XYZ file of C-alpha atoms in Angstrom:
758
model
C -0.146 -0.617 0.007
C 2.861 2.578 -1.119
C 1.075 6.246 -0.936
C 0.636 8.123 -3.761
C 1.072 11.556 -2.396
C 3.915 11.419 0.322
C 5.897 13.817 1.074
C 7.941 13.001 4.054
C 10.248 8.948 4.399
C 8.003 6.401 6.291
C 9.060 4.438 8.658
C 10.685 5.122 12.327
C 15.089 5.045 14.374
C 13.283 3.055 16.476
C 11.482 0.164 14.713
C 11.834 -3.249 15.194
C 9.488 -6.125 13.453
C 6.742 -5.005 11.012
C 3.239 -5.435 13.039
C 4.910 -7.011 15.907
C 2.803 -5.404 17.949
C -0.359 -4.409 16.249
C -2.587 -8.070 17.717
C -1.335 -6.442 20.973
C -1.539 -2.393 19.886
C -4.974 -2.550 17.620
C -6.333 -5.674 18.501
C -6.206 -6.316 14.250
C -8.134 -9.522 12.894
C -5.876 -11.922 11.057
C -7.730 -14.534 8.370
C -8.326 -14.725 4.922
C -11.064 -13.458 3.147
C -13.638 -10.269 2.457
C -15.021 -10.271 5.690
C -11.420 -10.163 7.436
C -9.917 -7.715 5.494
C -13.436 -5.432 6.040
C -12.917 -6.308 9.675
C -8.777 -5.117 9.743
C -10.118 -1.619 8.196
C -12.596 -1.593 11.091
C -10.013 -1.951 13.659
C -7.971 0.683 12.214
C -10.542 2.834 11.408
C -11.569 2.176 15.732
C -7.284 3.031 16.036
C -7.075 5.500 14.297
C -9.611 7.603 15.468
C -8.988 7.436 18.304
C -5.454 8.655 18.192
C -6.560 11.957 16.666
C -6.897 14.907 18.883
C -10.771 16.483 18.520
C -9.692 20.500 15.968
C -11.672 22.185 13.356
C -10.153 22.237 10.023
C -8.148 18.778 10.859
C -9.349 15.397 9.164
C -7.391 12.043 8.687
C -8.196 9.835 5.437
C -6.855 7.133 4.298
C -5.707 5.557 1.075
C -4.149 2.478 -0.453
C -5.882 -0.503 0.668
C -7.293 0.856 3.719
C -9.327 3.657 1.698
C -10.596 0.274 0.040
C -11.126 -1.383 3.147
C -8.726 -4.204 1.432
C -6.422 -4.064 4.546
C -4.116 -7.666 3.706
C -2.652 -9.333 7.234
C 0.622 -7.754 6.964
C 0.007 -4.413 5.239
C 1.388 -0.610 5.163
C -1.036 2.381 6.402
C -1.352 4.807 4.017
C -2.578 8.121 5.777
C -3.297 12.019 4.423
C -3.067 14.713 7.700
C -5.821 17.436 5.719
C -5.971 20.435 7.067
C -7.070 23.898 6.311
C -3.556 26.327 7.258
C -4.488 25.602 10.800
C -1.032 26.159 13.088
C 0.591 23.106 14.865
C -0.343 21.055 12.450
C 3.541 19.561 12.100
C 3.000 18.913 16.235
C -0.263 17.482 15.873
C 1.271 14.718 12.933
C 3.654 14.069 15.178
C 1.497 12.852 17.828
C -0.328 10.839 15.118
C 2.371 9.033 13.440
C 5.244 8.131 16.274
C 1.620 5.751 18.145
C 2.026 4.029 14.702
C 5.424 3.247 14.030
C 5.194 2.446 18.498
C 2.978 0.010 17.196
C 5.090 -1.779 14.672
C 3.227 -0.531 12.009
C 4.909 -0.037 8.574
C 3.664 3.426 7.164
C 3.734 5.937 4.290
C 2.795 9.962 5.255
C 1.347 13.082 4.312
C -0.263 16.401 5.488
C -1.395 18.084 2.795
C -4.126 21.166 2.740
C -6.948 20.423 0.058
C -5.731 22.738 -2.723
C -1.902 21.080 -2.080
C -3.284 17.838 -2.327
C -5.669 18.418 -5.819
C -2.222 20.085 -7.327
C -0.329 17.638 -6.895
C -2.459 15.003 -8.067
C -3.113 17.108 -11.645
C 0.319 16.580 -12.025
C 0.691 13.133 -11.056
C -1.209 10.908 -12.757
C -0.481 8.065 -9.491
C -1.662 10.195 -7.047
C -5.330 11.057 -9.156
C -5.802 7.214 -9.002
C -4.165 7.360 -5.390
C -6.940 9.514 -4.083
C -9.645 7.926 -5.635
C -9.142 5.504 -2.944
C -9.595 8.710 -0.319
C -11.844 7.487 2.463
C -12.684 9.493 6.062
C -11.505 8.644 8.915
C -11.383 10.885 11.517
C -11.893 14.878 12.604
C -13.597 16.868 10.046
C -15.508 14.903 7.852
C -16.947 18.371 5.567
C -13.557 18.875 4.840
C -12.514 15.024 4.083
C -15.429 15.111 1.916
C -14.656 18.424 0.115
C -11.370 17.060 -1.406
C -12.486 14.031 -2.138
C -15.220 14.614 -4.471
C -13.285 17.446 -5.731
C -10.808 14.598 -7.158
C -13.103 12.541 -8.251
C -14.760 15.453 -10.242
C -11.099 16.342 -11.376
C -10.722 12.767 -12.361
C -12.998 12.448 -14.585
C -12.729 16.062 -16.612
C -9.132 14.872 -17.339
C -8.667 10.720 -17.396
C -8.761 10.456 -21.269
C -5.818 13.313 -21.101
C -4.174 12.184 -18.333
C -4.224 7.985 -19.413
C -1.771 7.986 -21.918
C 0.391 8.754 -19.491
C -0.750 6.433 -17.547
C -0.427 3.510 -20.138
C 3.431 4.296 -20.074
C 4.042 4.200 -16.209
C 2.288 0.671 -16.573
C 3.926 -0.712 -19.863
C 6.799 -0.306 -17.698
C 6.031 -1.936 -14.948
C 4.862 -4.369 -16.610
C 8.477 -4.688 -18.606
C 10.055 -5.373 -14.915
C 7.935 -7.097 -13.573
C 6.240 -9.419 -15.768
C 2.938 -10.965 -16.668
C 1.494 -12.862 -13.130
C 0.325 -15.210 -15.914
C 3.065 -17.136 -16.897
C 5.573 -16.664 -14.258
C 6.197 -19.285 -11.869
C 6.601 -16.712 -9.019
C 4.404 -13.593 -10.240
C 4.378 -10.517 -8.194
C 0.793 -10.469 -6.660
C 0.338 -6.981 -6.087
C 3.001 -5.501 -9.707
C 3.132 -7.935 -12.199
C 0.813 -7.455 -15.114
C -2.781 -9.013 -14.592
C -2.370 -8.133 -11.230
C -3.732 -5.707 -7.765
C -2.170 -2.855 -9.252
C -4.122 -3.208 -12.698
C -7.543 -3.600 -10.819
C -6.013 -0.255 -9.777
C -6.485 0.973 -12.947
C -9.773 -0.682 -13.877
C -11.740 0.843 -10.640
C -10.005 4.145 -12.295
C -10.760 3.949 -15.782
C -14.318 2.832 -14.425
C -14.945 6.044 -12.188
C -14.706 7.890 -15.205
C -16.758 6.676 -16.848
C -15.570 5.639 -19.437
C -16.388 1.102 -19.800
C -17.632 -0.590 -17.642
C -14.107 -2.158 -16.948
C -14.895 -3.888 -13.451
C -17.466 -6.121 -14.984
C -18.071 -9.703 -12.105
C -15.783 -11.895 -13.506
C -13.072 -8.399 -13.171
C -14.660 -8.604 -9.533
C -13.870 -11.826 -9.028
C -10.921 -12.442 -10.087
C -9.266 -9.419 -8.209
C -11.421 -11.199 -5.182
C -9.697 -14.519 -5.584
C -6.047 -12.409 -5.745
C -6.275 -10.614 -2.551
C -7.296 -13.876 -0.634
C -3.966 -14.879 -2.430
C -2.180 -12.229 -1.014
C -3.955 -12.986 2.663
C -2.869 -16.611 2.529
C 0.635 -15.396 1.691
C 0.875 -12.921 4.405
C -0.307 -15.518 6.528
C 1.941 -17.972 5.240
C 5.146 -16.112 5.314
C 3.709 -13.884 8.442
C 5.145 -11.251 7.019
C 4.429 -8.727 4.317
C 5.599 -9.953 1.264
C 4.103 -10.011 -2.441
C 5.437 -12.691 -4.571
C 4.459 -15.546 -4.703
C 7.371 -17.452 -4.503
C 7.768 -21.417 -5.217
C 8.255 -22.313 -0.982
C 5.038 -20.718 0.310
C 2.481 -22.125 -3.209
C 1.293 -25.098 -1.363
C 1.255 -23.481 2.251
C -0.647 -20.515 0.510
C -2.617 -23.726 -1.064
C -3.696 -25.250 2.008
C -4.688 -21.506 3.526
C -7.013 -21.552 0.382
C -8.363 -24.921 0.770
C -6.796 -25.836 -3.014
C -4.964 -29.434 -3.631
C -1.047 -27.521 -4.347
C 0.271 -25.425 -5.599
C 0.169 -26.025 -8.953
C -3.694 -25.352 -8.275
C -2.687 -22.492 -7.036
C -0.427 -21.390 -9.819
C -3.458 -22.247 -12.378
C -6.165 -19.875 -10.468
C -3.890 -17.445 -10.157
C -3.296 -17.504 -14.029
C -6.502 -17.333 -14.947
C -6.991 -14.455 -12.564
C -4.232 -12.420 -13.876
C -5.512 -13.133 -17.819
C -9.369 -11.570 -17.008
C -7.499 -8.920 -14.969
C -5.054 -7.885 -18.157
C -7.418 -8.786 -21.494
C -9.982 -6.641 -19.781
C -7.425 -3.457 -19.113
C -6.300 -4.021 -23.046
C -10.090 -3.687 -22.896
C -10.383 -0.196 -21.235
C -7.517 1.002 -22.895
C -9.025 0.323 -26.667
C -11.916 2.518 -24.973
C -10.493 5.159 -23.963
C -7.861 5.430 -27.039
C -11.392 5.053 -29.342
C -12.594 7.973 -26.569
C -10.531 10.136 -27.154
C -9.547 10.071 -31.056
C -12.881 9.828 -32.202
C -15.331 7.767 -33.949
C -14.525 7.245 -37.696
C -17.680 8.265 -39.317
C -19.547 8.229 -42.673
C -21.357 10.969 -44.877
C -24.633 9.747 -42.351
C -22.637 10.948 -39.506
C -23.066 7.232 -38.245
C -20.205 5.259 -38.037
C -17.626 2.697 -40.471
C -18.573 -0.067 -41.017
C -16.232 -2.539 -43.086
C -16.995 -6.356 -44.647
C -13.834 -7.885 -43.423
C -14.870 -11.639 -44.127
C -18.005 -13.587 -44.614
C -20.078 -12.352 -41.622
C -17.826 -9.974 -40.525
C -17.455 -6.516 -40.848
C -15.265 -3.393 -38.299
C -17.204 -1.475 -36.966
C -15.621 1.418 -34.436
C -11.952 -0.525 -34.203
C -13.806 -3.739 -33.426
C -14.643 -6.523 -35.558
C -18.397 -7.235 -34.922
C -21.421 -9.407 -36.410
C -23.064 -8.689 -39.952
C -25.992 -8.177 -39.775
C -26.901 -10.872 -42.064
C -25.445 -13.727 -39.185
C -27.371 -11.944 -35.894
C -30.528 -13.226 -38.234
C -30.262 -16.457 -40.082
C -29.636 -19.302 -37.951
C -25.661 -19.432 -37.309
C -23.221 -22.243 -38.713
C -20.759 -23.615 -36.354
C -17.725 -22.521 -38.214
C -19.204 -18.876 -37.176
C -16.963 -18.138 -34.133
C -14.084 -19.548 -36.054
C -14.146 -17.186 -38.749
C -14.510 -14.460 -36.211
C -11.705 -15.517 -34.617
C -9.352 -15.704 -37.842
C -10.510 -12.813 -38.910
C -9.674 -11.131 -36.321
C -6.368 -12.431 -36.047
C -5.422 -11.399 -39.725
C -6.750 -8.110 -39.532
C -5.314 -7.677 -35.605
C -8.494 -6.299 -34.757
C -10.630 -7.449 -31.489
C -13.285 -8.892 -31.255
C -16.666 -6.975 -30.047
C -17.330 -7.948 -26.305
C -20.428 -8.001 -27.651
C -20.034 -10.188 -30.083
C -17.688 -11.875 -28.204
C -20.715 -12.908 -25.478
C -23.135 -13.712 -28.497
C -21.391 -16.509 -29.613
C -20.841 -17.681 -26.331
C -24.470 -18.089 -26.249
C -25.692 -18.711 -29.950
C -23.027 -20.045 -31.664
C -23.630 -23.940 -32.262
C -21.008 -26.740 -31.346
C -19.536 -27.901 -34.067
C -20.057 -32.072 -35.028
C -17.004 -33.732 -35.609
C -16.106 -34.404 -37.707
C -15.891 -30.696 -38.051
C -16.710 -29.299 -41.965
C -14.224 -27.283 -44.156
C -14.939 -24.004 -43.513
C -14.265 -24.420 -39.513
C -11.107 -26.766 -40.713
C -9.779 -24.225 -43.111
C -10.542 -21.259 -40.705
C -8.272 -22.909 -37.497
C -5.294 -23.132 -40.007
C -6.211 -19.702 -40.982
C -6.091 -18.744 -37.785
C -3.130 -20.615 -36.208
C -0.972 -19.186 -38.875
C -1.950 -15.677 -38.726
C 0.935 -14.519 -37.172
C 1.267 -11.609 -34.122
C -2.222 -11.402 -34.449
C -3.005 -14.720 -33.224
C -2.444 -14.799 -29.441
C -4.697 -11.574 -28.679
C -7.616 -13.663 -30.722
C -6.771 -16.828 -28.889
C -7.697 -14.834 -25.459
C -9.567 -13.482 -26.402
C -11.759 -16.111 -27.625
C -10.715 -17.954 -24.461
C -11.695 -15.719 -22.362
C -15.571 -15.919 -23.085
C -15.195 -19.712 -23.186
C -15.001 -20.381 -27.102
C -11.744 -22.624 -27.082
C -13.581 -25.087 -25.288
C -16.526 -25.102 -27.270
C -13.645 -26.278 -30.344
C -10.832 -28.482 -28.140
C -12.374 -29.929 -24.788
C -8.766 -30.942 -24.082
C -8.534 -26.863 -23.124
C -9.394 -27.117 -19.844
C -6.653 -29.786 -19.198
C -3.892 -27.333 -20.869
C -4.813 -24.155 -19.680
C -2.844 -22.185 -17.499
C -1.119 -25.516 -16.730
C 2.220 -24.591 -15.155
C 5.564 -25.564 -16.367
C 8.393 -26.114 -13.645
C 10.834 -26.516 -15.797
C 13.001 -22.715 -15.642
C 13.627 -23.115 -19.246
C 10.215 -22.380 -19.944
C 8.309 -18.611 -19.548
C 4.941 -19.382 -20.873
C 2.066 -21.402 -19.355
C 1.597 -24.796 -21.357
C -1.770 -23.519 -22.727
C 0.128 -20.474 -23.966
C 3.470 -22.365 -24.772
C 1.272 -24.670 -27.716
C 0.047 -21.397 -29.309
C 2.804 -19.313 -29.248
C 4.396 -22.635 -31.041
C 1.946 -22.114 -33.521
C 3.003 -18.290 -34.294
C 6.411 -19.593 -34.214
C 5.298 -21.573 -36.345
C 4.148 -19.771 -39.209
C 7.671 -18.158 -39.630
C 8.550 -21.282 -41.768
C 5.228 -22.756 -43.347
C 6.887 -22.171 -46.630
C 10.069 -24.191 -46.190
C 7.333 -26.816 -46.146
C 5.018 -28.912 -48.423
C 1.938 -28.672 -45.732
C 2.691 -25.871 -43.952
C -1.437 -26.934 -42.190
C -0.227 -30.024 -40.677
C 2.834 -27.713 -39.711
C 0.235 -25.318 -37.934
C -1.561 -27.981 -36.812
C 1.581 -30.082 -35.065
C 3.376 -27.422 -33.729
C 0.013 -26.241 -31.497
C -0.465 -30.186 -30.301
C 3.236 -31.268 -29.695
C 2.710 -30.874 -26.335
C -1.048 -32.497 -25.887
C 0.120 -34.756 -24.109
C 1.547 -32.613 -20.178
C 0.037 -33.504 -17.271
C -1.061 -36.469 -18.194
C 1.464 -40.141 -16.537
C 3.850 -41.057 -19.486
C 6.775 -39.677 -21.900
C 4.768 -36.343 -22.794
C 5.820 -36.939 -27.037
C 4.667 -40.880 -26.605
C 1.140 -40.173 -24.637
C 0.622 -36.953 -27.111
C 0.706 -38.951 -30.818
C -2.875 -40.861 -29.288
C -4.478 -37.600 -28.461
C -3.146 -35.576 -31.125
C -3.933 -37.872 -33.622
C -7.293 -38.175 -32.230
C -8.069 -33.718 -32.131
C -6.714 -34.328 -36.024
C -9.784 -37.201 -36.491
C -12.264 -34.774 -35.288
C -11.234 -31.801 -36.660
C -12.099 -33.846 -40.592
C -8.295 -34.851 -40.937
C -7.576 -37.798 -43.985
C -6.153 -40.675 -41.443
C -3.247 -40.452 -43.393
C -2.765 -36.849 -42.371
C -3.988 -37.226 -38.532
C -1.285 -39.863 -38.578
C 1.306 -38.071 -39.664
C 0.163 -35.393 -37.073
C 0.556 -38.132 -33.817
C 4.411 -38.837 -35.425
C 4.879 -34.279 -35.228
C 3.934 -35.530 -31.802
C 5.454 -38.325 -30.975
C 8.868 -37.159 -32.883
C 8.961 -33.502 -31.654
C 12.339 -33.908 -29.786
C 14.078 -36.098 -32.131
C 16.426 -34.253 -33.757
C 17.499 -31.872 -30.791
C 17.664 -34.769 -28.324
C 20.159 -37.184 -31.386
C 21.744 -33.770 -32.574
C 22.906 -32.554 -29.242
C 23.286 -36.657 -27.368
C 24.572 -38.297 -30.501
C 27.433 -38.857 -32.329
C 26.762 -37.147 -35.916
C 29.360 -38.566 -37.726
C 28.243 -42.122 -36.653
C 26.248 -43.815 -39.671
C 23.682 -45.965 -36.283
C 22.860 -42.240 -35.060
C 22.058 -40.936 -38.762
C 20.205 -44.784 -40.098
C 18.043 -44.936 -36.749
C 16.711 -41.038 -37.368
C 15.732 -41.941 -40.977
C 14.259 -44.971 -39.889
C 12.379 -43.370 -37.099
C 11.440 -40.160 -39.599
C 10.606 -42.589 -43.020
C 10.372 -39.594 -45.264
C 11.656 -36.306 -46.252
C 8.058 -34.808 -45.963
C 8.225 -35.263 -42.125
C 11.835 -34.355 -41.840
C 11.805 -31.113 -42.715
C 7.819 -30.956 -40.743
C 10.100 -31.691 -37.945
C 12.434 -29.042 -38.140
C 10.309 -26.598 -38.536
C 8.353 -28.068 -35.460
C 11.583 -27.569 -33.797
C 12.678 -23.971 -34.403
C 9.066 -22.867 -33.492
C 9.470 -25.358 -30.114
C 12.465 -23.688 -29.123
C 11.413 -20.261 -29.492
C 7.974 -19.853 -28.225
C 10.070 -21.764 -25.012
C 12.020 -19.348 -24.179
C 16.094 -17.976 -25.275
C 17.981 -19.893 -23.667
C 16.439 -22.709 -25.595
C 18.135 -22.095 -28.324
C 21.781 -21.871 -29.342
C 23.372 -20.750 -32.581
C 25.577 -24.312 -32.063
C 22.184 -26.117 -31.579
C 21.277 -25.167 -34.114
C 23.852 -25.510 -36.331
C 24.190 -29.597 -34.535
C 20.166 -29.423 -36.076
C 20.257 -28.605 -39.521
C 23.482 -31.110 -39.965
C 22.033 -33.917 -38.291
C 18.571 -32.566 -41.346
C 21.710 -32.660 -43.811
C 22.717 -36.110 -43.279
C 19.330 -37.922 -42.459
C 17.906 -36.091 -46.188
C 21.121 -37.518 -47.513
C 19.819 -41.502 -46.738
C 16.414 -40.552 -46.886
C 16.758 -38.827 -51.187
C 19.960 -41.632 -51.969
C 19.690 -44.211 -49.399
C 22.739 -44.223 -48.518
C 24.479 -43.507 -45.438
C 27.151 -39.924 -45.564
C 30.565 -41.207 -44.984
C 31.855 -39.740 -41.620
C 33.946 -36.330 -42.019
C 37.883 -36.610 -42.855
C 39.697 -35.112 -39.635
C 40.964 -31.679 -40.155
C 43.938 -31.823 -42.265
C 46.272 -29.733 -40.215
C 45.800 -31.848 -36.822
C 46.977 -35.465 -39.184
C 50.676 -32.946 -40.200
C 53.592 -31.325 -38.601
C 55.526 -31.345 -35.659
C 53.458 -32.231 -32.337
C 51.359 -30.609 -30.416
C 49.362 -29.517 -32.843
C 46.486 -26.143 -31.372
C 43.905 -25.230 -33.536
C 41.360 -22.133 -31.819
C 38.801 -20.628 -32.592
C 35.963 -18.655 -30.733
C 34.549 -21.939 -30.528
C 37.005 -25.109 -31.287
C 39.442 -25.863 -29.716
C 41.579 -28.947 -31.721
C 44.805 -30.853 -30.590
C 46.780 -33.507 -32.136
C 49.458 -35.093 -29.662
C 51.075 -38.180 -28.895
C 49.197 -41.227 -29.065
C 48.126 -41.752 -24.993
C 45.643 -42.595 -22.561
C 43.385 -39.375 -20.963
C 44.985 -36.708 -23.557
C 40.346 -36.067 -23.492
C 40.226 -35.579 -20.023
C 43.455 -32.919 -19.725
C 41.883 -31.077 -22.703
C 38.366 -30.937 -21.125
C 40.519 -30.402 -17.669
C 42.173 -27.444 -19.497
C 39.326 -25.909 -20.736
C 37.515 -25.818 -17.609
C 40.122 -24.167 -16.392
C 39.248 -21.036 -18.674
C 36.190 -21.227 -17.422
C 35.426 -22.984 -20.735
C 31.951 -24.528 -21.604
C 32.513 -27.709 -24.277
C 28.960 -28.589 -26.032
C 30.757 -31.727 -27.417
C 34.233 -33.698 -27.256
C 35.734 -35.957 -29.909
C 38.784 -38.157 -29.404
C 40.019 -40.415 -31.986
C 43.047 -42.144 -33.427
C 44.570 -41.038 -36.911
C 48.332 -42.985 -37.561
C 49.576 -43.054 -34.604
C 48.524 -39.460 -32.879
C 45.979 -38.373 -30.778
C 43.331 -36.502 -32.052
C 40.876 -34.414 -30.097
C 38.343 -31.907 -31.589
C 35.777 -29.493 -29.240
C 32.865 -27.500 -29.740
C 33.062 -24.391 -26.974
C 31.926 -21.488 -25.469
C 32.376 -18.595 -22.389
C 31.249 -20.250 -20.069
C 30.489 -17.469 -18.316
C 30.188 -14.974 -21.500
C 33.811 -13.824 -21.201
C 36.087 -15.299 -23.479
C 39.765 -16.446 -22.491
C 43.289 -15.117 -23.384
C 43.797 -17.464 -26.291
C 47.294 -16.986 -25.558
C 47.501 -18.212 -22.276
C 44.934 -21.181 -23.350
C 47.042 -22.521 -26.024
C 50.215 -22.340 -24.028
C 48.529 -24.615 -21.075
C 47.013 -27.006 -23.590
C 50.683 -27.450 -24.968
C 52.173 -28.113 -21.515
C 49.255 -30.258 -20.859
C 49.211 -32.506 -23.656
C 52.654 -32.436 -23.616
C 52.454 -34.268 -19.940
C 53.975 -31.099 -18.481
C 53.513 -32.025 -14.924
C 52.763 -28.930 -12.873
C 49.377 -27.828 -15.490
C 48.160 -31.486 -13.929
C 48.646 -30.040 -10.824
C 46.579 -26.904 -11.727
C 44.119 -28.982 -12.769
C 43.585 -31.130 -10.010
C 44.269 -28.896 -7.093
C 41.977 -25.648 -7.732
C 38.750 -26.014 -6.345
C 35.601 -26.651 -9.178
C 32.362 -25.285 -9.173
C 30.387 -28.200 -7.163
C 26.752 -29.247 -9.268
C 24.161 -27.674 -6.999
C 21.268 -29.954 -5.119
C 18.850 -31.795 -7.241
C 17.283 -35.232 -8.553
C 20.866 -37.859 -7.307
C 22.522 -38.277 -10.912
C 22.383 -41.180 -12.329
C 23.554 -43.326 -15.042
C 21.710 -45.256 -18.817
C 23.145 -47.138 -21.258
C 22.432 -47.287 -24.460
C 23.421 -51.140 -25.914
C 23.029 -50.384 -29.784
C 23.525 -46.718 -30.202
C 26.830 -46.138 -31.870
C 27.526 -48.106 -34.688
C 31.140 -48.886 -32.511
C 31.071 -48.120 -29.155
C 28.569 -48.100 -26.426
C 26.521 -45.668 -24.716
C 27.236 -44.440 -21.562
C 24.500 -40.964 -20.947
C 24.748 -39.061 -17.802
C 21.776 -37.716 -16.112
C 23.164 -34.841 -13.615
C 23.051 -31.218 -12.074
C 25.046 -28.777 -13.973
C 29.068 -27.673 -13.049
C 32.066 -26.175 -13.600
C 34.403 -29.072 -14.471
C 32.115 -32.491 -14.874
C 32.887 -33.774 -18.407
C 36.966 -33.328 -17.142
C 36.157 -35.601 -13.523
C 34.386 -37.797 -15.632
C 36.479 -37.994 -17.959
C 39.219 -38.850 -15.841
C 36.826 -41.276 -13.594
C 37.022 -43.021 -17.102
C 40.320 -43.165 -18.316
C 41.285 -44.393 -14.380
C 38.302 -47.396 -14.819
C 40.028 -48.299 -18.445
C 37.462 -47.102 -20.605
C 38.779 -45.582 -24.009
C 36.142 -42.811 -24.370
C 35.969 -42.199 -28.572
C 33.003 -38.878 -28.370
C 31.190 -37.070 -25.603
C 28.240 -35.159 -26.528
C 26.606 -32.300 -24.054
C 23.441 -31.578 -23.828
C 22.363 -28.619 -21.204
C 18.868 -28.230 -19.879
C 18.810 -25.549 -17.624
C 20.070 -26.654 -14.552
C 20.771 -29.878 -15.439
C 22.971 -31.954 -17.989
C 22.325 -34.208 -20.180
C 25.924 -36.399 -21.627
C 26.771 -38.873 -23.388
C 29.650 -40.706 -23.506
C 31.189 -42.810 -26.215
C 32.879 -45.657 -24.454
C 35.347 -48.035 -27.104
C 34.223 -51.089 -26.903
C 31.794 -54.123 -27.220
C 28.435 -54.655 -24.314
C 30.060 -54.730 -21.099
C 28.572 -57.916 -18.640
C 26.965 -56.974 -15.575
C 30.154 -56.069 -12.632
C 31.703 -54.454 -15.458
C 28.837 -51.658 -16.407
C 28.399 -51.495 -12.947
C 31.997 -51.021 -12.140
C 32.166 -48.114 -14.096
C 28.453 -47.329 -13.180
C 30.017 -46.223 -10.236
C 33.183 -44.843 -11.058
C 30.766 -42.362 -13.164
C 28.962 -41.002 -9.967
C 31.809 -40.902 -7.667
C 33.318 -38.427 -9.897
C 29.999 -35.948 -10.456
């Protein structure tokens, strides 16, 4: 409850813990819900009224939470001491503020005349909004009423001019705090869709611009207030971010099943608030800019699609569509028109479609199927059009599966969106690649359905494939095309997993992928889907290195599918197989070393790279004409490139057997892995032509590759290649061990050595 009209610093030199003495001094009731908040407000008002001595021309006014009678268990007090120019006001204010501080309360305060308060409000839109919450507490009621009434009248007269400035401030706050609907630890007050935005809606409604506080918004607001009450009660102090460790406790206080149920409820409420605010901003913009009118003085109506016209900057139904019996595809066609034109659908139109548009038959008519593909491929207009339809329940009529997917949290920090928004965002990203594939419609639909299996037991790709195939059949795709959609869902992780975890020079790798993909049409669709999925996931899900590996894999698999011949492994770098030893070649993202053939060279190189804060992405070790070759793809672990001269010198000494470098490597403390699930080793018997694959799944840490390769070397295993795949805070490191399949005892011995090194 930060004061919007304060002119003094809050706090008190002797403050202890906030609210330490509240129950004792104020008798502040606890609890969650509107009744508890009103009871706290009544207790505060009663106590504060007793602190103000009777005096003409003095009034105590509350703003913020107390002004709205929405006091959180551990909220601030925002108070204005209003006066009519009477002497001794500063001394009176001190006698009022100090007992509040002594009670352990955090206080934002100001001392103003009516004219001063209105002047500040005229210059600062946030102050103007704060005065809309002003409430009389004690003292001169007529003086308080004068300020409250005048501030409200002034806002109504100037709101249209002040809202653009408020919109800029709001956008800056959103950029700082993000969107509450999609955050795992969102700020209930400051994030987009949070409590602060409800205050803006209340201000717009007060100005009479639009009915911003509709029943759905009011209900969402009350639930967000309840969530904040429960969060305060759970933590025992004022806190607005809904942090992960408190979610389950807050959910229990709210009688919800678990933290995920809480996140889903918060996400739904935040989206309701955000959507209402978008509507309110548009209404204000139309009011400020004026309506486009024709020669007859009426607002211009422009046809944009069958049964859809633009009216006053929004899409509405044509009169003929309203009068006739609507066909089941109407709501989808309206949504597609909104996405293509990037115009919002009028609220009344959404409500009419939700009430009167008949359900879609199975299979869908061609017009509905075409409209869905148009909607998914519309580009930037897809997300806002989809969100609008979802707010009014239209999506559930198209796809009954959407209820399970809506606002489902994704706890992997790589993901920036809830599951439902991720699916829509992936379709949007896929629209950038439609010209690269033979069947752009199947790409869009596959992108939209690729994670439909998440939230169900089992591997989501495997579980989701039949679900996606069933949706495709219901939409009306032929059996063969529906089966292809199922294949895209089942295989959508194949290319990135293989590209980052397997040796692309191994013919066995290429043959396995070609066998699973089957044809170049599917290969191209998967390649486009991979890039769309990564872009929709977040910046940590993709990199230039990963993109190059996937493209290399696709090219090799395409050759195998087109010719039936597996591509030959690439020849070693000629510079490494000639000239005096050792050979060290450095580029921005590659380190190549040639030395006299000996065991442990890969471990030595990996340790030297860790010493210079280089993260190894892939490593290949081979022997050519008695030379040991090691090639690594690298990137700086902390974004700072190492000194190439120092790195080259250390590599030359280390691979030459310099003991001092080895001692430096073993003596330096490398970062230990973080806490989490226990590391695990997985064996793959037939994943390589001439090797056995040992896969380590563990927490990421600097020097991990060095420690593991040392352990394998000391255990007598020869590592031909290594692939390192980082997934947030975890890694999946694959090691190609030369030789045949080891027996149970040997596997147990190697596995124990690796886990001990981790």
